[in-house]
Short mmCIF file of C-alpha atoms in Angstrom, two decimals:
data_model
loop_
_atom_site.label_atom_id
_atom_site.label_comp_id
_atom_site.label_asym_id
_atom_site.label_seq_id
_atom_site.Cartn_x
_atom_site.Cartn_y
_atom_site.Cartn_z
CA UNK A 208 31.17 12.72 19.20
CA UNK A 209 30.64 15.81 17.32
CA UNK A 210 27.64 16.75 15.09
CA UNK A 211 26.49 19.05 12.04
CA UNK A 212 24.43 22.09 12.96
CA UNK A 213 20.96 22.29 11.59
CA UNK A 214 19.50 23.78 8.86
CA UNK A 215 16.70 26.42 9.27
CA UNK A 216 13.92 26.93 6.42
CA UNK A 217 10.76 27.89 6.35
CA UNK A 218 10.23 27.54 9.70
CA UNK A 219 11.31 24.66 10.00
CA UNK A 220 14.61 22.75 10.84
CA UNK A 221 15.29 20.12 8.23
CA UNK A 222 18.03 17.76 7.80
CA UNK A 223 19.46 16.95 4.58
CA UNK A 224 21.23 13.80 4.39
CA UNK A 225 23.23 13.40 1.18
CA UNK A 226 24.78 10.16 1.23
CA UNK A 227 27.38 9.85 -1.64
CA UNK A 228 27.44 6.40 -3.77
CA UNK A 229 31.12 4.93 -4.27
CA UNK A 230 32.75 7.71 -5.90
CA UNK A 231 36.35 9.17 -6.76
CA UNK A 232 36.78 12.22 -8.20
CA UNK A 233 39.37 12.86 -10.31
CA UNK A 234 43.07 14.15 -9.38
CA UNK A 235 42.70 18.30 -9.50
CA UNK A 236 45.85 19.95 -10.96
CA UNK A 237 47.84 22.32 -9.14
CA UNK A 238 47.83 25.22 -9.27
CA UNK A 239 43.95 25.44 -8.55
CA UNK A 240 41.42 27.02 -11.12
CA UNK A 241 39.69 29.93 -11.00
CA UNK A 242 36.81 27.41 -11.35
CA UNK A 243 38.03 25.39 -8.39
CA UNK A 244 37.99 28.71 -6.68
CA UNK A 245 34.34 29.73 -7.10
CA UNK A 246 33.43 26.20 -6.25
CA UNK A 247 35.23 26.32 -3.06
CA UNK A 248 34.14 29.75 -2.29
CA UNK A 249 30.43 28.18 -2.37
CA UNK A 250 31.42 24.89 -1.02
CA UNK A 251 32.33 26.85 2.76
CA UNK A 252 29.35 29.55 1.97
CA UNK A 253 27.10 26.81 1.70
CA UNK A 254 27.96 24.64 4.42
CA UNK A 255 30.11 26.23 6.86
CA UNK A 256 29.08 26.94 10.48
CA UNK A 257 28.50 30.71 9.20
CA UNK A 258 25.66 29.79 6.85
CA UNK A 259 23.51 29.01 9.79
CA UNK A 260 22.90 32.72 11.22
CA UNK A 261 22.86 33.68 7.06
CA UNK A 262 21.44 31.19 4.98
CA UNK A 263 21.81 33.20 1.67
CA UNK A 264 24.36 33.27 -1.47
CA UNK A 265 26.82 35.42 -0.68
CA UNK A 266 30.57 36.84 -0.87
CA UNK A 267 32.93 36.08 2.20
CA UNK A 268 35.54 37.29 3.42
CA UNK A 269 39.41 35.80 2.80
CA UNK A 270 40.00 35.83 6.66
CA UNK A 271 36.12 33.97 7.64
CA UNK A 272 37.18 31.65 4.13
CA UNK A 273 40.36 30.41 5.76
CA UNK A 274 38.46 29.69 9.18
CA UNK A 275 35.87 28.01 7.85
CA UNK A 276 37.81 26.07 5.40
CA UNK A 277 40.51 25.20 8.38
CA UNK A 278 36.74 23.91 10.58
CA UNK A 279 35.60 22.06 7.58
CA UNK A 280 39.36 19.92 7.03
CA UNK A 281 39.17 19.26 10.82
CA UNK A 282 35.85 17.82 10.64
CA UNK A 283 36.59 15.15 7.83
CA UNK A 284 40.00 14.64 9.67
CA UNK A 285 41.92 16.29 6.51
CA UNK A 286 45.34 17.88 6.81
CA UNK A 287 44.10 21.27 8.53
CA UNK A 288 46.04 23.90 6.06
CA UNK A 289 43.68 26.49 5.76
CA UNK A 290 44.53 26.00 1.83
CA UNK A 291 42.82 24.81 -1.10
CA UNK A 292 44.97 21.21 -1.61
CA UNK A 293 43.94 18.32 -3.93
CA UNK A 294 42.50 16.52 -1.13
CA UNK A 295 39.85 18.92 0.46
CA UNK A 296 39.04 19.97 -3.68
CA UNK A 297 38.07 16.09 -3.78
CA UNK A 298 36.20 16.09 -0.84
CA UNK A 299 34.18 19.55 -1.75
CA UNK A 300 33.36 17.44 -5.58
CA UNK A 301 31.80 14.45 -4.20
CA UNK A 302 27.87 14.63 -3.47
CA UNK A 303 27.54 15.54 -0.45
CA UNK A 304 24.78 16.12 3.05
CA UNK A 305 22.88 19.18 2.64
CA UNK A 306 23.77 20.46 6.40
CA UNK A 307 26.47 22.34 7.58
CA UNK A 308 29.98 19.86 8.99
CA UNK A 309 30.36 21.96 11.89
CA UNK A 310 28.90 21.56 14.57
CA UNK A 311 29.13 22.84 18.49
CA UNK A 312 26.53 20.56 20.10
CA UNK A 313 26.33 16.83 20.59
CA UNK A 314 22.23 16.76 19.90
CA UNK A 315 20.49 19.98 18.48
CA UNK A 316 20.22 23.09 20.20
CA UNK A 317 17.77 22.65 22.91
CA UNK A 318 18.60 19.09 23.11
CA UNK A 319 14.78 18.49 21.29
CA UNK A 320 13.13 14.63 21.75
CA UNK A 321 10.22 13.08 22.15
CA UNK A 322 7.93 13.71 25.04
CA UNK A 323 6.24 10.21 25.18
CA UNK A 324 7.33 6.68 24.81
CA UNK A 325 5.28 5.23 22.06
CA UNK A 326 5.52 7.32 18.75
CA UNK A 327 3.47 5.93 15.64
CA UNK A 328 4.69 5.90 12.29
CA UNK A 329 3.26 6.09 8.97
CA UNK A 330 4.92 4.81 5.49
CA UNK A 331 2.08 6.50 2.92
CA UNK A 332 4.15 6.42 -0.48
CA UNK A 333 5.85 3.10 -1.07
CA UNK A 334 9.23 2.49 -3.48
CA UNK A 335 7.96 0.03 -6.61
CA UNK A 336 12.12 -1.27 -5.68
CA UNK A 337 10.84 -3.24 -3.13
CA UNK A 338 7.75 -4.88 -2.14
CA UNK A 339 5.55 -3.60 0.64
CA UNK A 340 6.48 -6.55 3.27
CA UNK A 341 9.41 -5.91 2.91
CA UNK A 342 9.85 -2.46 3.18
CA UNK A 343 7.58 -2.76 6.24
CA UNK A 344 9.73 -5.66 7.75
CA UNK A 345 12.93 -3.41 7.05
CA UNK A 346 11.23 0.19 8.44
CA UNK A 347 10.25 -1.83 11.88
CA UNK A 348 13.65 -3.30 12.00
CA UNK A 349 14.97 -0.01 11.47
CA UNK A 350 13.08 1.78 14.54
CA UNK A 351 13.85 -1.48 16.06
CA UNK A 352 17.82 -0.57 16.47
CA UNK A 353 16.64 2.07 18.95
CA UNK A 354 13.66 0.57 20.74
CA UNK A 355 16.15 -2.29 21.61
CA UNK A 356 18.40 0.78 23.37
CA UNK A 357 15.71 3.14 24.78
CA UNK A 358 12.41 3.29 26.33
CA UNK A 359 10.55 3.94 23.06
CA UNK A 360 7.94 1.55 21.49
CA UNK A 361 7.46 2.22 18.04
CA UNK A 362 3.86 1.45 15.96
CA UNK A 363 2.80 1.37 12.20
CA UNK A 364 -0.43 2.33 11.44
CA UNK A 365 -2.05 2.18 8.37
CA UNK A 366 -4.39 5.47 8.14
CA UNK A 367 -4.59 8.33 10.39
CA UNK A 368 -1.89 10.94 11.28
CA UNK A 369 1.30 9.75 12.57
CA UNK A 370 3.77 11.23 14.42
CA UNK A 371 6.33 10.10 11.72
CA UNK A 372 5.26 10.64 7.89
CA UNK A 373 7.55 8.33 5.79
CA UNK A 374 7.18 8.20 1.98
CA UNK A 375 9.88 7.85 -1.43
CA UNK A 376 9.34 10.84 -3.35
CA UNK A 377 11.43 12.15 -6.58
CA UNK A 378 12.57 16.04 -6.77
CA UNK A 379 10.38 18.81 -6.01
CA UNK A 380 7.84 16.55 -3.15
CA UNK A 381 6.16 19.81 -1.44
CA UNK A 382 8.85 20.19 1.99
CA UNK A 383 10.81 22.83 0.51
CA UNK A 384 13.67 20.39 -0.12
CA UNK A 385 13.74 19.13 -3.51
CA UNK A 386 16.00 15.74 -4.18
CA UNK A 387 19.00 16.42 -6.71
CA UNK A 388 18.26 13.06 -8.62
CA UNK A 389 20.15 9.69 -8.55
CA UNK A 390 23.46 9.79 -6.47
CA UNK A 391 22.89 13.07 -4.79
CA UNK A 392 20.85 13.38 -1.34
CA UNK A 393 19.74 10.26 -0.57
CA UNK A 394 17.29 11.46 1.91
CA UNK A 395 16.22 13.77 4.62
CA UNK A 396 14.07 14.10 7.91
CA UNK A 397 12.75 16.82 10.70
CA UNK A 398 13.99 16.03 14.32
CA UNK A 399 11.34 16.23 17.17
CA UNK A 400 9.55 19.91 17.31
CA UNK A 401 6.80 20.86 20.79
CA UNK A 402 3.56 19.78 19.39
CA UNK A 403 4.35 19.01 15.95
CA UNK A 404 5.06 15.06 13.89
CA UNK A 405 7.96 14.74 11.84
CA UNK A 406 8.76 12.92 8.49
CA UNK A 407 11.26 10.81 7.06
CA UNK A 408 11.29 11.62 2.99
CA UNK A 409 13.43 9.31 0.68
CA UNK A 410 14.88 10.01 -2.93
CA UNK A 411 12.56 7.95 -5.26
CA UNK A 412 15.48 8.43 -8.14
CA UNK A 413 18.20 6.48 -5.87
CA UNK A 414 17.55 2.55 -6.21
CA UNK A 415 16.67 1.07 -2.81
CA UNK A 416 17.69 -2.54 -1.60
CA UNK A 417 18.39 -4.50 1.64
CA UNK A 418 21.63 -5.86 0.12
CA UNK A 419 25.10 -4.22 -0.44
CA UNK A 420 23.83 -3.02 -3.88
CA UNK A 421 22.71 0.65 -4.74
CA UNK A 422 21.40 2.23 -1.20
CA UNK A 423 20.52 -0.23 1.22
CA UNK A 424 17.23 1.06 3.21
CA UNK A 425 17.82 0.00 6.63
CA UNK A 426 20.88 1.73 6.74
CA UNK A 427 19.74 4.93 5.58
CA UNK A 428 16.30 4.34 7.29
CA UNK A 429 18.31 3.86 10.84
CA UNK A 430 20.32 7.37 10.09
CA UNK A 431 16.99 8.78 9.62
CA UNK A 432 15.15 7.83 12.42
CA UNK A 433 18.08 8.71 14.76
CA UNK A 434 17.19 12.48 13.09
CA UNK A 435 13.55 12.07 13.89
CA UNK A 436 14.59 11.22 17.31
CA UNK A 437 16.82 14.36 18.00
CA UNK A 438 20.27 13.04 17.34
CA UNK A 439 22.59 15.27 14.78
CA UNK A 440 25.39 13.75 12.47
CA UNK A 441 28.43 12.42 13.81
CA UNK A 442 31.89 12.82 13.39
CA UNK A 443 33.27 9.30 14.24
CA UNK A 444 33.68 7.28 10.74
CA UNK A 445 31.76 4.26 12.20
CA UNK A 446 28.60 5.17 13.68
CA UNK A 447 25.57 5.36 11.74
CA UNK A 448 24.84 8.96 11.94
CA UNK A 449 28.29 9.73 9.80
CA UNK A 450 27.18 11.95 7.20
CA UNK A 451 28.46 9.68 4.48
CA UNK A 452 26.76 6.54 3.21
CA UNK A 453 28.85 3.69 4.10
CA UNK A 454 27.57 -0.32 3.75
CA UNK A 455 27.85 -2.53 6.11
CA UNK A 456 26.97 -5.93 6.99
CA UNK A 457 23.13 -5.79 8.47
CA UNK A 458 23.17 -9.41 9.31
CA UNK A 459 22.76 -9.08 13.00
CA UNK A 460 23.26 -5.48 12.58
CA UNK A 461 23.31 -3.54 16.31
CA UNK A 462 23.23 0.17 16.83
CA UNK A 463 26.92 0.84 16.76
CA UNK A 464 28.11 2.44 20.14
CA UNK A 465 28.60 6.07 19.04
CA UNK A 466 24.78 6.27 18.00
CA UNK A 467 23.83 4.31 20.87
CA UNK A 468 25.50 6.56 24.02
CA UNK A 469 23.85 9.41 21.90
CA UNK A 470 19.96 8.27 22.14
CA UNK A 471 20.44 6.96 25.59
CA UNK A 472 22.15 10.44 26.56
CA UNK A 473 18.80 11.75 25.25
CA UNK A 474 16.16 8.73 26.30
CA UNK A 475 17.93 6.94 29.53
CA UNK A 476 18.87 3.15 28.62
CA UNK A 477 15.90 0.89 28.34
CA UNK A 478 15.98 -1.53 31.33
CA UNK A 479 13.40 -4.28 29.96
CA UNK A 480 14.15 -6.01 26.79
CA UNK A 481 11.67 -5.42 23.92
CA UNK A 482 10.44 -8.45 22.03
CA UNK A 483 11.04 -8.50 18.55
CA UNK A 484 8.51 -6.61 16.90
CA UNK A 485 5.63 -8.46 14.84
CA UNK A 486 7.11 -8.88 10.91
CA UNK A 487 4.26 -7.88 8.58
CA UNK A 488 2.13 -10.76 7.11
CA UNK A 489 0.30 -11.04 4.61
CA UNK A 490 -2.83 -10.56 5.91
CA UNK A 491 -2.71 -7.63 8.45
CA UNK A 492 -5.70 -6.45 8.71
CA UNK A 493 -8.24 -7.99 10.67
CA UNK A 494 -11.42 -8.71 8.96
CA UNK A 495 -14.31 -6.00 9.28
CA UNK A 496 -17.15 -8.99 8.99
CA UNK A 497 -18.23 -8.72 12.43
CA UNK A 498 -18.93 -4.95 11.74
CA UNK A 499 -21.26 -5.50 8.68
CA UNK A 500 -23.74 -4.90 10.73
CA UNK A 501 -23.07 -2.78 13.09
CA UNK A 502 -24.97 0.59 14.01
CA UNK A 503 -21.95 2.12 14.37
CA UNK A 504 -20.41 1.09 11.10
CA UNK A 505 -17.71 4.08 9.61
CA UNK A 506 -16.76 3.06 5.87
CA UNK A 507 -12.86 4.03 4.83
CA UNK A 508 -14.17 4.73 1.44
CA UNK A 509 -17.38 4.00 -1.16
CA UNK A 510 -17.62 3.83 -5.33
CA UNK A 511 -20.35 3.03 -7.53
CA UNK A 512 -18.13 0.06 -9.74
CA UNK A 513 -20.24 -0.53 -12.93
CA UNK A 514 -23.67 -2.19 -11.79
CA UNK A 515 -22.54 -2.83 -8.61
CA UNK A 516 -21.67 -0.96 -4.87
CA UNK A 517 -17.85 -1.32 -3.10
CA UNK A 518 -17.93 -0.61 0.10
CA UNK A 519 -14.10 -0.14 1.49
CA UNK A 520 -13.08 -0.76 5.55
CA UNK A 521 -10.17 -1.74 7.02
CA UNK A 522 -8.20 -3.50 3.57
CA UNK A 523 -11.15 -5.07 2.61
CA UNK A 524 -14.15 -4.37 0.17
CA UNK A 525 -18.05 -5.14 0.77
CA UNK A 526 -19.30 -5.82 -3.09
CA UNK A 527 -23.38 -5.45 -3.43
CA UNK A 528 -24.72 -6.60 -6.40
CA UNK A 529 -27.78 -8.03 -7.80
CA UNK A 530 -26.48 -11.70 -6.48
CA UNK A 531 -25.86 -10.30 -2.96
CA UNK A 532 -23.09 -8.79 -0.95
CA UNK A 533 -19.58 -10.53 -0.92
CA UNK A 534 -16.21 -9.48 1.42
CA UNK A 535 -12.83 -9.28 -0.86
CA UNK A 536 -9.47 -8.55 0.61
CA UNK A 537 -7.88 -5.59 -1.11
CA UNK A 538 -4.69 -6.78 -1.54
CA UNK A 539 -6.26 -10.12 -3.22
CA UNK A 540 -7.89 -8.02 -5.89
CA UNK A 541 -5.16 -5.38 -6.64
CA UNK A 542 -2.01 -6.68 -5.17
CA UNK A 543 -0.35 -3.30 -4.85
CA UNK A 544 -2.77 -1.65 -2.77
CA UNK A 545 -3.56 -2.53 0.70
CA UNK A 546 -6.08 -0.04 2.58
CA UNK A 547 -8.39 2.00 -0.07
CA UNK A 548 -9.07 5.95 1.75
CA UNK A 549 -11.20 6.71 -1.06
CA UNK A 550 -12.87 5.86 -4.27
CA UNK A 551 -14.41 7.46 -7.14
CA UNK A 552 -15.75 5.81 -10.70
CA UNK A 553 -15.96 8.04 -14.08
CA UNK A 554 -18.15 5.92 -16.31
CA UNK A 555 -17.27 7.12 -19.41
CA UNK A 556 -14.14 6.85 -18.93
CA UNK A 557 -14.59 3.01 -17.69
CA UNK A 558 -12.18 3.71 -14.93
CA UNK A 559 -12.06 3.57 -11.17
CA UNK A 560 -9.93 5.15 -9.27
CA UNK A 561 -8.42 4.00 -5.69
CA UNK A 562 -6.38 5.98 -3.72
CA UNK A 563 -4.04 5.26 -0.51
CA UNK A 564 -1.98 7.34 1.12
CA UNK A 565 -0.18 10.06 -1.10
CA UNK A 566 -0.84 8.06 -4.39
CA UNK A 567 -3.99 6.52 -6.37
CA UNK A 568 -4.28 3.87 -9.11
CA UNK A 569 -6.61 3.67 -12.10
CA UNK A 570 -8.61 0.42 -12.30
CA UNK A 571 -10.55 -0.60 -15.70
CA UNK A 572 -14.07 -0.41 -14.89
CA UNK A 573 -14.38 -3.31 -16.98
CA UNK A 574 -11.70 -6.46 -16.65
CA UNK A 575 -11.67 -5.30 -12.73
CA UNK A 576 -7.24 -4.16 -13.35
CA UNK A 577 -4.92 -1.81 -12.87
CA UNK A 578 -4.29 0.22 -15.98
CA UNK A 579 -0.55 1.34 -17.13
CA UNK A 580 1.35 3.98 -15.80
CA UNK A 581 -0.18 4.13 -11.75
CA UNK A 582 0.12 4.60 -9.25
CA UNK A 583 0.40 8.28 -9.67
CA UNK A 584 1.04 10.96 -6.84
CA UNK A 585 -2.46 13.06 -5.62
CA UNK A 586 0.21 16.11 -7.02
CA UNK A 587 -0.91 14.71 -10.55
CA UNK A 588 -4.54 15.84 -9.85
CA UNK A 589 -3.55 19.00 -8.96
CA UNK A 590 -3.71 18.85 -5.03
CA UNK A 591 -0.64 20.38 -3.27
CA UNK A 592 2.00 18.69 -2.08
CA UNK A 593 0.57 19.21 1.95
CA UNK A 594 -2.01 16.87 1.02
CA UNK A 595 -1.25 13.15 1.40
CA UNK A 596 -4.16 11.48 2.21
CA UNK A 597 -7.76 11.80 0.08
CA UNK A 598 -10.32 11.36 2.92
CA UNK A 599 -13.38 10.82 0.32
CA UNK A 600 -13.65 11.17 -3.44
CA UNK A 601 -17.29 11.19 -5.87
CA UNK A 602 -17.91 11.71 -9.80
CA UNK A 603 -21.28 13.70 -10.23
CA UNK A 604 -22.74 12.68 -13.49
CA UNK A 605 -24.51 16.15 -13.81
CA UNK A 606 -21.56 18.53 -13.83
CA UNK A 607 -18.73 16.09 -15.16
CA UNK A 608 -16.82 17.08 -11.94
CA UNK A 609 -14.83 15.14 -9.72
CA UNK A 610 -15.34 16.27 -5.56
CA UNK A 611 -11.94 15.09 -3.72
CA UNK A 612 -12.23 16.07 0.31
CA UNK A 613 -9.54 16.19 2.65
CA UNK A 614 -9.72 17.18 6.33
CA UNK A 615 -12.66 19.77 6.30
CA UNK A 616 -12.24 21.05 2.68
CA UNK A 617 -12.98 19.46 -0.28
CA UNK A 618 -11.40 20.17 -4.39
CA UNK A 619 -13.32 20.17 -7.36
CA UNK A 620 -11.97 18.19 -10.16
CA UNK A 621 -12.78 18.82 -14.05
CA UNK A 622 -12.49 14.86 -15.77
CA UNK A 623 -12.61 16.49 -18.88
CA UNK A 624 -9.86 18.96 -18.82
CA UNK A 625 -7.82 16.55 -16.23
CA UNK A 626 -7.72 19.27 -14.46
CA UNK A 627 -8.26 21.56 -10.61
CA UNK A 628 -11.31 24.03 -11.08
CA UNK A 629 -9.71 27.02 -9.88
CA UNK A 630 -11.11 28.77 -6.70
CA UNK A 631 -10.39 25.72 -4.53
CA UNK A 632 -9.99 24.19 -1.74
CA UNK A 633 -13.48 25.42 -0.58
CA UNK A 634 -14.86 24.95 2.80
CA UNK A 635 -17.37 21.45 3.19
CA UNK A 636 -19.64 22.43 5.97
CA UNK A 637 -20.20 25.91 4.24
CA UNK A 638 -20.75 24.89 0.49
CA UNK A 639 -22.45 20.88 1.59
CA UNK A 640 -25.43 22.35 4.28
CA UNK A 641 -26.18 20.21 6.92
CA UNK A 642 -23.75 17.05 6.24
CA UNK A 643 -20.91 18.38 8.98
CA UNK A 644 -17.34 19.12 8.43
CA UNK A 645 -15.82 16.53 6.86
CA UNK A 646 -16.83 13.29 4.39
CA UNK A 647 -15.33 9.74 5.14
CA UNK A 648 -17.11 8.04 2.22
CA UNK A 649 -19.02 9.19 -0.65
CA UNK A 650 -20.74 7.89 -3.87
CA UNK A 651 -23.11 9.02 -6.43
CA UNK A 652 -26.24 6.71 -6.68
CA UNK A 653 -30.04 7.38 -8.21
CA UNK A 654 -28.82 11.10 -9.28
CA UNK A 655 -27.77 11.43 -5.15
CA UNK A 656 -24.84 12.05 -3.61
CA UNK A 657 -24.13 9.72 -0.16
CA UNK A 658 -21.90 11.15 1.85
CA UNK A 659 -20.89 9.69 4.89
CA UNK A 660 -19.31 10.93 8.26
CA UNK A 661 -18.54 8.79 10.60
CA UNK A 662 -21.77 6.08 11.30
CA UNK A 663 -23.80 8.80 9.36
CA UNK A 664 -24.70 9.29 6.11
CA UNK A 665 -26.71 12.23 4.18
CA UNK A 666 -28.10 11.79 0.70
CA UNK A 667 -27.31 14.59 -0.54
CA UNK A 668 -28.87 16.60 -3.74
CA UNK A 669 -26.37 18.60 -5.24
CA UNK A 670 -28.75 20.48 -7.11
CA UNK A 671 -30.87 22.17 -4.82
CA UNK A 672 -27.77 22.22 -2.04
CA UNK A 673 -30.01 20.03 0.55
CA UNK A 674 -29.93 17.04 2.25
CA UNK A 675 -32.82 14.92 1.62
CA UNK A 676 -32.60 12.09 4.45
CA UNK A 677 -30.45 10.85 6.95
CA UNK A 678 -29.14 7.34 6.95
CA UNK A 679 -26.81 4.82 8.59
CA UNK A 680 -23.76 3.32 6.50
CA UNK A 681 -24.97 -0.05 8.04
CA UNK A 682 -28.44 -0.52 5.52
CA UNK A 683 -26.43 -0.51 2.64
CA UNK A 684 -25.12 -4.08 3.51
CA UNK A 685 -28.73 -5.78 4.29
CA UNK A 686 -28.72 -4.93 7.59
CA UNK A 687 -32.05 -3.36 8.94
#
């Protein structure tokens, strides 16, 4: 089989998949336009085998046009003229993959894969076309075409850093690669790179099914992974990693044979058959009750909620109030969310706000639901795109502001304005004295801030910079 070259950008190789819907374009007239000219002229400037060593607009010659153009009809198995016809004009109209046809190697350059046999995945921004199970359930079936063919075992987790980022995102998502809207690029994803994860991103305007209707996700899931695991398109019609979309049957769906001498070429055949993989229930996450008290207890998250305390671990809640301390499952509270990485509560504004993953939801402080219009992307609070996950979040009732930390910086939001202070992201350990490097949890309580990392916890006073005692997350939850 033959494959597309990769694309180079910003230092790093991305793959642009754009998968066409059903789509005929109209009849062009002979002779061809000036228009059709120009577009053609782009067409093989854009995606020839040339645009890899210059990846830049430009003019080319008639002689490198005719090649090129001659390369790109062989590829799609066109009448190889070296002319501008009504056929190839067609072909150059219809949305199309964002990677150059031609191709000289069978994987990518290097032959690039994965070093070690299980590889962890992580989906952190969900599609509202689908519920969570079952974009879960069709994700692990996805991965599960090529566990089922190579030694690779394949894992979701749930919080952390995976070596595979998957989310749905709409247009400009913060890779460098914005989505052309509905109908266009259906998705894209980074093969395997020495010491680096990769991602799988899909278009949020396409609509996403696991029927023949609109874009069915495990086929375009399956083409993706087989990216993230070092395989380039293909040039035989029937295999999965054909540039075009094309639906087929997934009842009983295999990895069809063209895809599956390609992984094994790179991963050796798996010998011992892998059991089917777990399907997601609904409740998994196992309960964190044993840990209540627990010296060593690490909250996900923390909020002040009205009168009372949440406590997050784990996809479910601890609730203290004045009648005692109860243990909620997420997911039965707020049905879209499922593991809470922080928390943060704005009085006046009777709102909470919850955040997982790439995204957060507004809760009324009030009637205890989501408000209208969430979940919104962390882009909407003015964090860039290269953050996806909110380690810790607290309102201080002193300044009005909002402190959001991620990794070992923290931002500083303005609820007033709705907007990013400017000046940030600011280092934790340097402007927080004495807490460490990073903050798991944090809440505002008795004019304090509690900020927890790890089992620890400083109460913090933000006015004179200082941390006033040291505590354990485990004595908020009666334990002593």
């Amino acid at each position: 089989m033959n494959h597309c070259s990769m694309r180079s950008l910003a230092g790093f190789w991305i793959l642009l998949l754009g998968w066409p819907a059903l789509f005929h374009a109209a009849p062009v007239s002979s002779p061809v336009s000036p228009e059709d000219e120009v577009l053609a002229e782009r067409f093989i400037s854009r995606y020839s085998d040339d645009w890899l060593t210059n990846p830049s607009p430009r003019r080319i010659s008639k002689r490198s046009f005719t090649e090129n153009l001659k390369s790109m009809q062989s590829f799609y198995g066109l009448e190889v003229t070296g002319a501008l016809n009504n056929e190839t004009l067609e072909l150059m109209k219809r949305p199309r993959c964002g990677v150059p046809d031609v191709s000289r190697y069978i994987h990518y350059e290097g032959r690039p894969k994965w070093l070690k046999k299980q590889i962890t995945y992580r989906i952190t921004r969900y599609t509202p076309d689908l519920t969570r199970l079952t974009a879960d359930a069709t994700i692990a079936q996805a991965f599960q075409l090529y566990s089922d063919v190579v030694p690779l075992d394949f894992k979701q987790i749930r919080s952390g850093t995976a070596d595979i980022e998957i989310y749905f995102a709409a247009g400009e998502h913060g890779d460098f690669n914005s989505f052309d809207g509905k109908n266009g690029e259906l998705a894209h994803a980074i093969h395997p790179q020495k010491g680096k994860g990769g991602f799988v991103h899909f278009d949020e305007d396409e609509t996403w099914t696991v029927t023949n209707e609109d874009f069915n996700l495990l086929l375009v899931a399956a083409h993706e992974i087989g990216h993230s695991l070092g395989l380039e398109h293909s040039k035989d019609s029937s295999a999965l990693l054909f540039p075009s979309y094309q639906y087929v049957d997934t009842n009983g769906y295999k990895l069809p044979d063209d895809d599956r001498r390609g992984i094994q070429a790179l991963y050796g055949p798996r010998e011992v058959p892998t059991p089917k993989p777990e399907r997601p229930t609904e409740d998994p996450f196992p309960s964190p009750e044993d840990e209540q008290c627990n010296r060593t207890l690490v909250f996900d998250a923390a909020t002040s909620f009205r009168e009372d305390l949440f406590f997050f671990k784990n996809g479910y809640y601890w609730r203290k109030s004045s009648e005692g301390i109860d243990l909620t499952k997420v997911n039965s509270k707020w049905s879209e969310i499922y593991i809470v990485d922080a928390a943060y509560e704005v009085p006046h504004k009777n709102a909470v706000y919850l955040f997982e993953g790439a995204q957060y939801w507004g809760i009324k402080a009030d009637s205890e639901t989501v408000m209208s219009g969430y979940p919104q992307p962390l882009t909407n609070l003015g964090l860039p795109p290269s953050v996806t996950q909110v380690d810790a979040a607290v309102y201080e009732s002193t300044t009005k502001k909002t402190f959001i930390f991620s990794g070992s910086q923290y931002w500083r939001y303005d609820d007033g304005s709705n907007q990013m202070d400017p000046g940030y992201p600011r280092d934790i350990k340097k402007d927080f004295p004495g807490i460490g490097s990073r903050v798991d949890a944090a809440f505002e309580n008795y004019g304090n801030l509690f900020l927890s990392n790890g089992p620890r916890q400083s109460e913090y006073n933000l006015a004179c910079r200082k941390v006033m005692r040291v505590l354990l997350n485990y004595g908020w939850l009666g334990c002593y």
